[in-house]
Coordinates of C-alpha atoms in Angstrom, one line a residue:
Chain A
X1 CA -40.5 83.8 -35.8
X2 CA -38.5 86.6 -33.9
X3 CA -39.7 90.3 -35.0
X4 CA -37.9 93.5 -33.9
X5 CA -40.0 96.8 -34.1
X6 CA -38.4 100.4 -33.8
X7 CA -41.5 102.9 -34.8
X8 CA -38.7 106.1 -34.7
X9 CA -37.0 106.8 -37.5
X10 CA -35.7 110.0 -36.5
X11 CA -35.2 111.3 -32.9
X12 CA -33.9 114.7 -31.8
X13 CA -32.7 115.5 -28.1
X14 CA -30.9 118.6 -26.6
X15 CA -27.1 117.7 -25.3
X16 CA -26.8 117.0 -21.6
X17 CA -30.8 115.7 -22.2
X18 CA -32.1 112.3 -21.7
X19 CA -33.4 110.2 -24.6
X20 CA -35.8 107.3 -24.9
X21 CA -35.4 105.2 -27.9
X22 CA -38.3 102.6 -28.3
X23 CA -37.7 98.8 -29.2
X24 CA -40.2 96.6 -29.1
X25 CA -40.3 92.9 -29.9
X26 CA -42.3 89.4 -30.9
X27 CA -41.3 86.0 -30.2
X28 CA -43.0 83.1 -28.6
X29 CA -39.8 81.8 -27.3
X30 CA -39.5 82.3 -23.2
X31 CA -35.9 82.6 -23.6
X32 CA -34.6 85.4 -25.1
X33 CA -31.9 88.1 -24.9
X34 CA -32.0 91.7 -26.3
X35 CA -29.3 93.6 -27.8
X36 CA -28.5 97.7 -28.3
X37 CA -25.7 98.4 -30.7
X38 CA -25.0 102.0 -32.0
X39 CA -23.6 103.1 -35.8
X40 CA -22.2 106.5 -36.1
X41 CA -21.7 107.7 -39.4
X42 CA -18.3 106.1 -39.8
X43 CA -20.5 102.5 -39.8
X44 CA -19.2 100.2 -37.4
X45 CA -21.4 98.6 -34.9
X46 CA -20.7 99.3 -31.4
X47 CA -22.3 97.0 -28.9
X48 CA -23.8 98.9 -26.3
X49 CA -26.0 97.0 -23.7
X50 CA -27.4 93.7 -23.0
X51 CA -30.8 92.1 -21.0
X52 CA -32.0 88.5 -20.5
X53 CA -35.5 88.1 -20.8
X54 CA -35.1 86.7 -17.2
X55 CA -33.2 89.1 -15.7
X56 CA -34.7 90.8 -12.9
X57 CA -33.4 93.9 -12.8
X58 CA -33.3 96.2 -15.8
X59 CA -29.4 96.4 -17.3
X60 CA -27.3 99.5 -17.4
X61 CA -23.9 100.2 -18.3
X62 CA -22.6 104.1 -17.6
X63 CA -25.0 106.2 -19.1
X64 CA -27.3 103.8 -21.2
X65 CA -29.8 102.0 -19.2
X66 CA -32.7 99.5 -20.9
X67 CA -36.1 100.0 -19.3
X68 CA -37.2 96.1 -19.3
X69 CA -40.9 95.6 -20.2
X70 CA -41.4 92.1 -20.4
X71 CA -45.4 92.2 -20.4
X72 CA -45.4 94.6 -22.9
X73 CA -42.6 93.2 -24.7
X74 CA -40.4 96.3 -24.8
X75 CA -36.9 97.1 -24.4
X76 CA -36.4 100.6 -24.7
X77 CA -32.9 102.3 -24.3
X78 CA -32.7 105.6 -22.0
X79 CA -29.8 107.8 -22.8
X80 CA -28.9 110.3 -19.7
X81 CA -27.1 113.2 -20.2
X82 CA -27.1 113.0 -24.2
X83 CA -23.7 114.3 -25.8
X84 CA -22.9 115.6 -29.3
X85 CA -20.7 111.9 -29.9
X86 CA -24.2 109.8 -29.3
X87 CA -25.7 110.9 -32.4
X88 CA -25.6 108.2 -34.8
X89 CA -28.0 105.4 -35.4
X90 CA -29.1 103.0 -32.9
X91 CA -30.2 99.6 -33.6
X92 CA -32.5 96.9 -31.1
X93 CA -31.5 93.5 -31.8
X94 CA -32.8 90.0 -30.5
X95 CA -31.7 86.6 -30.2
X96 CA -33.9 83.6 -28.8
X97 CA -33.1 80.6 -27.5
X98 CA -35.0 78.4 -30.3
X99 CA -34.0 77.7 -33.6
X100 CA -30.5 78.4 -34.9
X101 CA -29.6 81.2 -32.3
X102 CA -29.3 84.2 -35.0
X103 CA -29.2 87.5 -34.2
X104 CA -32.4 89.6 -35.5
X105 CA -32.2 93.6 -36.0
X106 CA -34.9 95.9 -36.0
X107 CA -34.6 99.2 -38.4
X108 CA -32.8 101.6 -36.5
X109 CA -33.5 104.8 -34.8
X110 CA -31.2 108.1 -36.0
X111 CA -30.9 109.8 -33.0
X112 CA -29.4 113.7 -33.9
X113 CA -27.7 115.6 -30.4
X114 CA -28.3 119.1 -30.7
X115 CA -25.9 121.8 -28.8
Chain B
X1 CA -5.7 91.5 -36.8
X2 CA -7.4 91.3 -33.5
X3 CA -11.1 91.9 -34.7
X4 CA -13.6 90.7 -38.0
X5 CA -11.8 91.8 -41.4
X6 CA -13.6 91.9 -44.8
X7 CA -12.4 92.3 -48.1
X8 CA -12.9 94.2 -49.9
X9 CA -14.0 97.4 -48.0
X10 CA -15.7 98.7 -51.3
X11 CA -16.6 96.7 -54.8
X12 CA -18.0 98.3 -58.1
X13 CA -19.0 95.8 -60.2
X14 CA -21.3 95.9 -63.6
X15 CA -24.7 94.7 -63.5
X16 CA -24.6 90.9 -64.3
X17 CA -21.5 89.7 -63.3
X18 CA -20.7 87.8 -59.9
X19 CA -19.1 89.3 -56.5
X20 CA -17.8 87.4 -54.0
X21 CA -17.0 88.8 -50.6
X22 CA -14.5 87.8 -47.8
X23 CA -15.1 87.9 -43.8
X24 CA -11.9 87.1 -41.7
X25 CA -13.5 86.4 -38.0
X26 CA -11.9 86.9 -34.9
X27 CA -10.1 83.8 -34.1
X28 CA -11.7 81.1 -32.0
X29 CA -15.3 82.6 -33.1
X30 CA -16.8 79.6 -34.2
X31 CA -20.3 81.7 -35.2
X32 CA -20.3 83.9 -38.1
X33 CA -23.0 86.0 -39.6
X34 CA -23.6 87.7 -42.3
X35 CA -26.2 91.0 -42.8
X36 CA -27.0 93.7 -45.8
X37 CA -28.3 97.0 -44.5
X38 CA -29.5 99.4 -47.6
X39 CA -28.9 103.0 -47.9
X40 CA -30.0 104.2 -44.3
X41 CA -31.6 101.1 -43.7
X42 CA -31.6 98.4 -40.9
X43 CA -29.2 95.0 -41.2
X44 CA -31.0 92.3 -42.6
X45 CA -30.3 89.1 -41.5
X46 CA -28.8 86.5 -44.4
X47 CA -27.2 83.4 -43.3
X48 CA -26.1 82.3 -39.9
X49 CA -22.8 79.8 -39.6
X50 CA -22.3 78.4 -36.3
X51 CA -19.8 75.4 -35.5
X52 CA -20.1 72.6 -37.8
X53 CA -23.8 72.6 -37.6
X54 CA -25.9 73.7 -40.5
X55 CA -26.5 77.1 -41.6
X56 CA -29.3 79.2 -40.9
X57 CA -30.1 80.5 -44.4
X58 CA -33.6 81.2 -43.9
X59 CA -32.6 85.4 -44.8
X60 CA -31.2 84.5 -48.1
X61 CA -33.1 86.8 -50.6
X62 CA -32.9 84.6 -53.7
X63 CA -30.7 81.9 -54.9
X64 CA -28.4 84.3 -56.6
X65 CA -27.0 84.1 -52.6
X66 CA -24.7 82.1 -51.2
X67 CA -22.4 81.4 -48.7
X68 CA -19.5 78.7 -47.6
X69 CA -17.4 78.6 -44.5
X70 CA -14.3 76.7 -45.0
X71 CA -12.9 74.9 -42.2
X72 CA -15.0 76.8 -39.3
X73 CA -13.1 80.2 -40.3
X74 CA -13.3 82.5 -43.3
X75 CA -16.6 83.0 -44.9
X76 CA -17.5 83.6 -48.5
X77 CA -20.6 85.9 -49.6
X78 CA -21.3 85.0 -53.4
X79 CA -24.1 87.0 -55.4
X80 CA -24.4 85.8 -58.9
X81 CA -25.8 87.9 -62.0
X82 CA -25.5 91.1 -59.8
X83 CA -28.8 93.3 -59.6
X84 CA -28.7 97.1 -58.9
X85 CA -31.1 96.1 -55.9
X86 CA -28.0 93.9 -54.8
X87 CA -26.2 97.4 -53.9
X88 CA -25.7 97.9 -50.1
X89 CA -23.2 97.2 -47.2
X90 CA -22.4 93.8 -46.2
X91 CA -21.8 93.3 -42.4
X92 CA -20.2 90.3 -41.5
X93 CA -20.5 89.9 -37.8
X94 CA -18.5 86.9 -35.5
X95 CA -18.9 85.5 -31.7
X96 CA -18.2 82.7 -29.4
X97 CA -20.6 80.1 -29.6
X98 CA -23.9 81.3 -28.5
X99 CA -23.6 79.3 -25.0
X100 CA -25.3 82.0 -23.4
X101 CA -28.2 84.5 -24.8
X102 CA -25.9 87.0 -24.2
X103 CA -23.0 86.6 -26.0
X104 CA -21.9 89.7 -28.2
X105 CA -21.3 90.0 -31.7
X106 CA -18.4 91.4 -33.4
X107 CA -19.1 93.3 -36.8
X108 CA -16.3 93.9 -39.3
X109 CA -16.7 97.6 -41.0
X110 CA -18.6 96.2 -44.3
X111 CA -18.1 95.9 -47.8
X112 CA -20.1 98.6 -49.8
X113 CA -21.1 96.9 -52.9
X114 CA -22.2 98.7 -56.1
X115 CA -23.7 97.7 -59.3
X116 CA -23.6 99.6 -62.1

């Protein structure tokens, strides 16, 4: 079984700050690939970032980067330079190469910018 | 339209009766998923449609749910003898076969469903 774990409910971070949201994860399956989508308020899912359990470098795109754990099975998302548009929730998602190839979401962070 | 569409975008219904709800996927996704996140909640997983194998139903909460896929496109969400627990949004989510780990899904913006 695949398990996603996001222990923040709530985050707070100053704008033009850098933010670590936590993700960590549980599957026995060597094969894997973890997911970051975003939710503002308005509730559609914006795909953020992507890394392969055997990539070797950790993935970024712009300002988001994932710092790759794999030993400790975490995936957490850095933010740089936080702006008043990223708050909204953020989600950690998984999908394993086993079994029917669904898409598994943890609960979500809120992350709040302040100015 | 060029991404996932569902109908309706909200739903009041009385307690009891039976909803269905509609996902449109993006054409030429031949996986299709459908989640319900609660009030503030994450998305739980429900059923999983991809090509014509068979569905991953395994996040089904109780046979009141169902699901069909007619001819590898639209999808149909079903919940019979609506419960007030049944309230939430309804992601519907689409992709390209999952060839890779990495491909992305595509989320429609939800049906909010509420029973009265």
């Amino acid at each position: 079984a695949q398990k996603i774990t996001q222990t923040q409910p709530g985050m707070f971070v100053q704008e033009k700050e850098a933010v670590t949201l936590d993700c960590t994860y549980d599957t026995s399956d060597p094969s894997y690939g973890l997911f970051w989508y975003k939710q503002p308020s308005s509730g559609e899912m914006i795909f953020l970032i992507y890394q392969g359990s055997y990539d070797q470098q950790n993935a970024t795109e712009g300002r988001y980067s994932l710092n790759f754990q794999k030993a400790r099975k975490s995936a957490n998302l850095v933010i740089s330079a936080s702006q008043l548009g990223d708050s909204a929730m953020y989600f950690c998602a998984m999908r394993v190469q086993g079994g029917s190839e669904k898409l598994v979401f943890g609960k979500g962070t809120k992350l709040t910018v302040n100015p | 339209g060029a991404g996932v569409s569902q109908s309706p975008s909200n739903k009041v219904t009385e307690k009891g009766k039976d909803v269905e709800l509609r996902c449109d996927p993006i054409s030429g996704h031949t996986a299709l998923y459908w989640y319900r996140q609660s009030l503030g909640q994450g998305l739980e997983f429900l059923i999983y449609f991809q090509g014509n194998s068979a569905p991953d139903k395994s996040g089904l909460p109780s046979d009141r749910f169902s699901a069909e896929r007619t001819g590898g496109s639209v999808s149909t969400l079903t919940i019979q003898r609506t419960q007030q627990e049944d309230s939430a949004v309804y992601l519907c989510a689409s992709s390209l076969a999952p060839r890779g780990l990495n491909t992305e899904a595509f989320f429609g913006q939800g049906t909010r469903l509420t029973v009265v």
